[in-house]
mmCIF file of C-alpha atoms in Angstrom:
data_model
loop_
_atom_site.group_PDB
_atom_site.id
_atom_site.type_symbol
_atom_site.label_atom_id
_atom_site.label_comp_id
_atom_site.label_asym_id
_atom_site.label_seq_id
_atom_site.Cartn_x
_atom_site.Cartn_y
_atom_site.Cartn_z
ATOM 1 C CA VAL A 97 5.304 -81.543 -60.335
ATOM 2 C CA PHE A 98 5.951 -78.357 -58.550
ATOM 3 C CA ASP A 99 3.513 -77.794 -55.650
ATOM 4 C CA PRO A 100 3.016 -74.281 -56.641
ATOM 5 C CA VAL A 101 2.070 -73.459 -52.905
ATOM 6 C CA THR A 102 5.454 -75.065 -51.131
ATOM 7 C CA ASN A 103 7.179 -74.731 -54.583
ATOM 8 C CA THR A 104 8.451 -78.580 -53.833
ATOM 9 C CA LEU A 105 7.848 -81.609 -55.554
ATOM 10 C CA ASP A 106 4.702 -82.925 -55.188
ATOM 11 C CA ASP A 107 4.806 -86.576 -54.375
ATOM 12 C CA ARG A 108 1.354 -87.225 -55.036
ATOM 13 C CA LEU A 109 2.284 -86.983 -58.453
ATOM 14 C CA TRP A 110 2.368 -89.901 -60.611
ATOM 15 C CA ALA A 111 5.043 -87.827 -62.609
ATOM 16 C CA THR A 112 6.962 -87.013 -59.326
ATOM 17 C CA ARG A 113 8.054 -90.603 -58.493
ATOM 18 C CA GLN A 114 8.780 -91.418 -62.169
ATOM 19 C CA LEU A 115 11.204 -88.179 -61.904
ATOM 20 C CA ARG A 116 12.857 -89.140 -58.465
ATOM 21 C CA GLN A 117 13.634 -92.089 -60.280
ATOM 22 C CA GLY A 118 15.989 -90.235 -63.078
ATOM 23 C CA LYS A 119 12.983 -90.991 -65.833
ATOM 24 C CA THR A 120 12.039 -88.655 -68.478
ATOM 25 C CA ILE A 121 7.983 -87.617 -68.982
ATOM 26 C CA ALA A 122 7.049 -87.203 -72.246
ATOM 27 C CA TRP A 123 3.776 -86.597 -73.152
ATOM 28 C CA LYS A 124 2.965 -85.809 -76.636
ATOM 29 C CA GLN A 125 -0.949 -86.052 -76.440
ATOM 30 C CA ILE A 126 -2.477 -84.978 -72.983
ATOM 31 C CA PRO A 127 -4.411 -86.789 -71.398
ATOM 32 C CA ASP A 128 -4.271 -89.254 -73.965
ATOM 33 C CA ASP A 129 -0.771 -90.010 -73.379
ATOM 34 C CA LEU A 130 -1.323 -90.273 -69.663
ATOM 35 C CA PRO A 131 -1.129 -93.823 -67.889
ATOM 36 C CA PRO A 132 -4.464 -95.073 -65.537
ATOM 37 C CA GLU A 133 -2.233 -94.496 -62.372
ATOM 38 C CA ALA A 134 -1.834 -90.705 -63.260
ATOM 39 C CA GLN A 135 -5.616 -89.754 -62.446
ATOM 40 C CA ARG A 136 -4.395 -87.017 -60.340
ATOM 41 C CA ASP A 137 -1.694 -85.666 -63.444
ATOM 42 C CA ARG A 138 -4.482 -85.895 -65.396
ATOM 43 C CA MET A 139 -6.643 -83.508 -63.489
ATOM 44 C CA LEU A 140 -3.890 -80.928 -62.874
ATOM 45 C CA CYS A 141 -3.270 -80.634 -66.607
ATOM 46 C CA LEU A 142 -6.301 -80.409 -67.611
ATOM 47 C CA ARG A 143 -6.598 -77.781 -64.975
ATOM 48 C CA ILE A 144 -3.874 -75.753 -66.180
ATOM 49 C CA GLY A 145 -4.430 -76.646 -70.130
ATOM 50 C CA LEU A 146 -1.155 -78.515 -71.045
ATOM 51 C CA LYS A 147 -1.378 -80.246 -73.732
ATOM 52 C CA SER A 148 2.293 -81.830 -74.538
ATOM 53 C CA ILE A 149 5.294 -81.389 -72.018
ATOM 54 C CA ILE A 150 8.868 -83.490 -71.573
ATOM 55 C CA SER A 151 10.587 -82.809 -67.963
ATOM 56 C CA HIS A 152 13.708 -85.089 -67.236
ATOM 57 C CA PRO A 153 15.367 -84.277 -63.648
ATOM 58 C CA LEU A 154 18.356 -82.554 -62.597
ATOM 59 C CA LEU A 155 19.543 -85.077 -60.152
ATOM 60 C CA VAL A 156 22.698 -84.789 -57.467
ATOM 61 C CA GLY A 157 23.688 -87.510 -55.233
ATOM 62 C CA GLY A 158 20.077 -88.955 -55.620
ATOM 63 C CA THR A 159 18.304 -85.780 -54.641
ATOM 64 C CA ILE A 160 16.118 -84.089 -57.561
ATOM 65 C CA LEU A 161 17.323 -79.954 -57.546
ATOM 66 C CA GLY A 162 14.629 -79.254 -60.073
ATOM 67 C CA THR A 163 13.878 -80.531 -63.321
ATOM 68 C CA LEU A 164 14.459 -79.134 -67.158
ATOM 69 C CA THR A 165 11.056 -78.676 -68.966
ATOM 70 C CA ALA A 166 9.052 -77.921 -72.363
ATOM 71 C CA SER A 167 5.683 -77.723 -72.581
ATOM 72 C CA SER A 168 2.892 -76.569 -74.797
ATOM 73 C CA ILE A 169 -0.061 -74.770 -73.733
ATOM 74 C CA ASP A 170 -1.551 -74.576 -77.741
ATOM 75 C CA ALA A 171 -0.930 -77.585 -79.529
ATOM 76 C CA ASN A 172 -0.285 -81.069 -78.809
ATOM 77 C CA ARG A 173 3.834 -81.725 -79.639
ATOM 78 C CA THR A 174 5.752 -84.537 -80.754
ATOM 79 C CA TRP A 175 8.729 -85.163 -79.014
ATOM 80 C CA ALA A 176 11.693 -86.354 -81.014
ATOM 81 C CA ASP A 177 14.121 -89.212 -79.736
ATOM 82 C CA GLU A 178 17.000 -86.730 -80.776
ATOM 83 C CA LEU A 179 14.877 -84.027 -78.356
ATOM 84 C CA VAL A 180 14.577 -86.560 -75.599
ATOM 85 C CA GLU A 181 18.375 -87.118 -75.847
ATOM 86 C CA ARG A 182 19.432 -83.272 -76.083
ATOM 87 C CA LEU A 183 16.856 -82.711 -72.965
ATOM 88 C CA ARG A 184 18.724 -85.290 -71.024
ATOM 89 C CA LEU A 185 22.178 -84.119 -71.946
ATOM 90 C CA VAL A 186 21.568 -81.005 -71.350
ATOM 91 C CA ALA A 187 19.831 -82.090 -67.887
ATOM 92 C CA GLY A 188 22.985 -83.801 -67.117
ATOM 93 C CA ILE A 189 25.224 -80.586 -67.948
ATOM 94 C CA PHE A 190 23.451 -78.466 -65.523
ATOM 95 C CA ALA A 191 23.149 -81.466 -62.477
ATOM 96 C CA ASN A 192 27.023 -81.554 -62.757
ATOM 97 C CA ALA A 193 27.449 -77.906 -62.989
ATOM 98 C CA LEU A 194 25.150 -77.946 -60.261
ATOM 99 C CA GLN A 195 26.670 -80.601 -57.896
ATOM 100 C CA ARG A 196 30.383 -78.657 -58.832
ATOM 101 C CA LYS A 197 28.587 -75.430 -57.458
ATOM 102 C CA TRP A 198 27.272 -77.738 -54.005
ATOM 103 C CA ALA A 199 30.945 -79.073 -53.628
ATOM 104 C CA GLU A 200 32.558 -75.549 -53.926
ATOM 105 C CA ALA A 201 30.178 -74.282 -51.703
ATOM 106 C CA GLU A 202 30.898 -76.865 -48.875
ATOM 107 C CA LEU A 203 34.205 -76.795 -49.579
ATOM 108 C CA GLN A 204 34.048 -72.895 -48.647
ATOM 109 C CA GLN A 205 32.348 -73.894 -45.789
ATOM 110 C CA HIS A 206 34.557 -76.058 -44.518
ATOM 111 C CA ARG A 207 37.536 -73.727 -45.406
ATOM 112 C CA GLU A 208 35.826 -71.035 -43.613
ATOM 113 C CA HIS A 209 35.093 -73.257 -40.415
ATOM 114 C CA LEU A 210 39.141 -74.468 -40.508
ATOM 115 C CA GLU A 211 40.021 -70.824 -40.855
ATOM 116 C CA GLU A 212 37.364 -70.253 -37.851
ATOM 117 C CA LEU A 213 38.968 -73.036 -35.557
ATOM 118 C CA VAL A 214 42.347 -72.063 -36.778
ATOM 119 C CA GLN A 215 41.743 -67.898 -35.427
ATOM 120 C CA SER A 216 39.922 -69.303 -32.345
ATOM 121 C CA ARG A 217 43.140 -71.689 -31.373
ATOM 122 C CA THR A 218 45.681 -68.943 -32.484
ATOM 123 C CA ALA A 219 43.819 -66.683 -30.109
ATOM 124 C CA ALA A 220 43.646 -69.095 -27.370
ATOM 125 C CA LEU A 221 47.463 -70.140 -27.554
ATOM 126 C CA LYS A 222 48.373 -66.113 -27.174
ATOM 127 C CA LYS A 223 46.280 -66.006 -24.576
ATOM 128 C CA GLU A 224 48.073 -68.942 -22.959
ATOM 129 C CA ILE A 225 52.312 -67.556 -23.934
ATOM 130 C CA ALA A 226 50.963 -64.358 -22.613
ATOM 131 C CA GLU A 227 49.673 -65.899 -19.158
ATOM 132 C CA ARG A 228 53.166 -67.918 -19.092
ATOM 133 C CA THR A 229 55.137 -64.914 -20.184
ATOM 134 C CA ALA A 230 53.771 -62.726 -17.292
ATOM 135 C CA ILE A 231 53.999 -65.718 -14.849
ATOM 136 C CA GLU A 232 57.406 -66.356 -15.775
ATOM 137 C CA THR A 233 58.237 -62.737 -15.469
ATOM 138 C CA GLU A 234 56.878 -62.731 -12.194
ATOM 139 C CA LEU A 235 58.777 -65.405 -11.026
ATOM 140 C CA ARG A 236 61.998 -64.136 -12.233
ATOM 141 C CA LYS A 237 60.952 -60.949 -10.328
ATOM 142 C CA SER A 238 60.657 -62.851 -7.188
ATOM 143 C CA LYS A 239 63.976 -64.556 -8.291
ATOM 144 C CA GLU A 240 65.848 -61.079 -8.405
ATOM 145 C CA THR A 241 64.252 -59.866 -5.634
ATOM 146 C CA ALA A 242 64.802 -62.788 -3.106
ATOM 147 C CA GLU A 243 68.685 -62.896 -4.640
ATOM 148 C CA LYS A 244 68.687 -59.222 -3.827
ATOM 149 C CA ALA A 245 67.460 -59.985 -0.534
ATOM 150 C CA GLN A 246 69.793 -62.867 0.282
ATOM 151 C CA ARG A 247 72.914 -60.853 -1.139
ATOM 152 C CA ALA A 248 72.007 -57.851 1.302
ATOM 153 C CA ALA A 249 71.570 -60.612 4.418
ATOM 154 C CA GLU A 250 75.185 -62.033 3.508
ATOM 155 C CA ALA A 251 76.642 -58.072 3.538
ATOM 156 C CA ALA A 252 75.099 -57.444 6.753
ATOM 157 C CA SER A 253 75.648 -60.478 8.046
ATOM 158 C CA GLN A 254 79.433 -60.146 6.878
ATOM 159 C CA ALA A 255 79.356 -56.493 7.847
ATOM 160 C CA LYS A 256 78.194 -58.052 11.649
ATOM 161 C CA SER A 257 81.037 -60.170 11.427
ATOM 162 C CA ALA A 258 83.567 -57.735 10.926
ATOM 163 C CA PHE A 259 82.276 -55.028 13.321
ATOM 164 C CA LEU A 260 82.132 -58.057 15.781
ATOM 165 C CA ALA A 261 86.313 -58.855 15.142
ATOM 166 C CA ASN A 262 87.258 -55.384 15.398
ATOM 167 C CA MET A 263 84.787 -55.194 18.317
ATOM 168 C CA SER A 264 86.863 -58.131 19.492
ATOM 169 C CA HIS A 265 90.186 -57.119 18.663
ATOM 170 C CA GLU A 266 89.733 -53.380 20.138
ATOM 171 C CA ILE A 267 87.928 -54.344 23.359
ATOM 172 C CA ARG A 268 89.958 -57.402 23.851
ATOM 173 C CA THR A 269 93.174 -56.192 23.524
ATOM 174 C CA PRO A 270 93.101 -53.322 26.205
ATOM 175 C CA LEU A 271 90.867 -55.412 28.888
ATOM 176 C CA THR A 272 92.938 -58.207 28.619
ATOM 177 C CA ALA A 273 95.848 -55.835 29.962
ATOM 178 C CA ILE A 274 93.958 -54.314 32.389
ATOM 179 C CA ILE A 275 93.245 -57.723 33.702
ATOM 180 C CA GLY A 276 96.570 -58.762 33.613
ATOM 181 C CA PHE A 277 97.995 -55.471 35.555
ATOM 182 C CA SER A 278 95.307 -56.448 38.175
ATOM 183 C CA ASP A 279 96.125 -59.442 38.511
ATOM 184 C CA SER A 280 100.120 -58.660 38.734
ATOM 185 C CA LEU A 281 99.236 -55.839 41.759
ATOM 186 C CA GLN A 282 97.539 -58.955 43.805
ATOM 187 C CA GLU A 283 100.229 -61.024 42.959
ATOM 188 C CA ASN A 284 103.179 -59.375 43.788
ATOM 189 C CA LYS A 285 100.541 -57.616 46.866
ATOM 190 C CA LEU A 286 101.524 -53.952 46.034
ATOM 191 C CA LEU A 287 98.566 -53.066 47.422
ATOM 192 C CA LYS A 288 96.797 -53.988 50.409
ATOM 193 C CA GLY A 289 93.503 -53.050 52.164
ATOM 194 C CA GLU A 290 90.530 -51.492 50.202
ATOM 195 C CA GLY A 291 93.144 -51.261 47.809
ATOM 196 C CA TYR A 292 93.949 -54.565 47.003
ATOM 197 C CA ASP A 293 89.813 -55.395 47.059
ATOM 198 C CA ALA A 294 89.287 -52.853 44.538
ATOM 199 C CA ALA A 295 92.168 -54.732 42.420
ATOM 200 C CA GLU A 296 90.495 -57.805 43.045
ATOM 201 C CA THR A 297 86.950 -55.988 41.961
ATOM 202 C CA ILE A 298 88.904 -55.123 38.565
ATOM 203 C CA THR A 299 89.953 -58.474 37.744
ATOM 204 C CA ARG A 300 86.826 -59.645 38.178
ATOM 205 C CA ASN A 301 84.403 -57.590 36.228
ATOM 206 C CA GLY A 302 87.278 -57.298 33.741
ATOM 207 C CA LYS A 303 86.660 -61.496 33.208
ATOM 208 C CA HIS A 304 83.109 -60.638 33.488
ATOM 209 C CA LEU A 305 83.103 -58.106 30.183
ATOM 210 C CA LEU A 306 85.447 -60.711 29.003
ATOM 211 C CA ARG A 307 83.126 -63.415 28.785
ATOM 212 C CA LEU A 308 80.106 -61.201 27.891
ATOM 213 C CA ILE A 309 82.449 -60.158 24.588
ATOM 214 C CA ASN A 310 83.324 -64.206 24.265
ATOM 215 C CA SER A 311 79.134 -64.683 24.207
ATOM 216 C CA ILE A 312 78.116 -62.571 21.643
ATOM 217 C CA LEU A 313 81.048 -63.805 19.573
ATOM 218 C CA ASP A 314 79.760 -67.168 20.169
ATOM 219 C CA LEU A 315 76.330 -65.755 18.946
ATOM 220 C CA SER A 316 77.927 -64.744 15.544
ATOM 221 C CA LYS A 317 79.472 -68.050 15.376
ATOM 222 C CA ILE A 318 76.019 -69.877 15.990
ATOM 223 C CA GLU A 319 74.696 -68.154 12.876
ATOM 224 C CA ALA A 320 77.618 -69.002 10.963
ATOM 225 C CA GLY A 321 77.070 -72.620 12.059
ATOM 226 C CA LYS A 322 80.539 -72.846 13.160
ATOM 227 C CA LEU A 323 80.035 -73.117 17.291
ATOM 228 C CA GLU A 324 82.041 -75.663 18.879
ATOM 229 C CA LEU A 325 81.121 -76.836 22.171
ATOM 230 C CA GLU A 326 83.716 -76.625 24.977
ATOM 231 C CA ILE A 327 83.315 -78.331 28.375
ATOM 232 C CA MET A 328 85.106 -77.167 31.402
ATOM 233 C CA PRO A 329 84.711 -77.765 34.669
ATOM 234 C CA VAL A 330 82.737 -74.644 36.508
ATOM 235 C CA SER A 331 82.646 -74.073 40.602
ATOM 236 C CA PRO A 332 79.059 -72.749 41.417
ATOM 237 C CA TYR A 333 80.686 -70.994 44.801
ATOM 238 C CA GLU A 334 82.524 -68.753 42.546
ATOM 239 C CA LEU A 335 79.904 -68.160 39.744
ATOM 240 C CA VAL A 336 77.540 -66.943 42.524
ATOM 241 C CA GLU A 337 80.003 -65.087 44.448
ATOM 242 C CA ASP A 338 80.485 -63.137 41.020
ATOM 243 C CA VAL A 339 77.301 -62.397 40.470
ATOM 244 C CA ASN A 340 77.086 -60.969 43.781
ATOM 245 C CA ALA A 341 79.859 -58.991 43.825
ATOM 246 C CA THR A 342 78.892 -57.471 40.516
ATOM 247 C CA ALA A 343 75.440 -56.831 41.920
ATOM 248 C CA GLN A 344 76.605 -55.097 44.618
ATOM 249 C CA LEU A 345 78.630 -52.122 42.855
#
């Protein structure tokens, strides 16, 4: 039944076709028991010297995995019906065992494949979590750095505001007194000639310095967004005179 070269069922044999249909081959006297269409089977049996043979397929899901076979090369044998039934029973047991073994092997293969998928997915998730954690850590560091820079900027701004406020107080107070004293000398006509002109210059430059201080304070207000515009009349003539007098010092 089996090809001795390929170790597979030889479909050219009549017996092979019968076995594929789940039938039992029971030849008591070879070649007399062989049907006319089993000419190739007859030649094979005569070549190997078979006198009698009984064979039943091991079928699993319609596929022949092998055969359970007994044969005689010495003399013809009679295969009793009870022996044929026992052969079929044993073949069925073997076939069920093979089917169970195949099912277990297939289940194990699926289990291993599932474990590989789980391991692969777990590794991908770990990598994704690690990347996300690294990104979150970097974002947190960036946020902390930004907050630290913001606090430093706010502290610097507060220090500058405090400095400007102190400078305004420390400079404007004596400067206001100087301007007031100079104005008093001019109004009371206590000075004449060059002395009067010097007092006038003191007043003019004092007011100019006061305007510079006010401009510095205005810049601080602009940065803080608290500057309020004040519209007032200005004499271009006096402005030019102040600039000219300042430039001549």
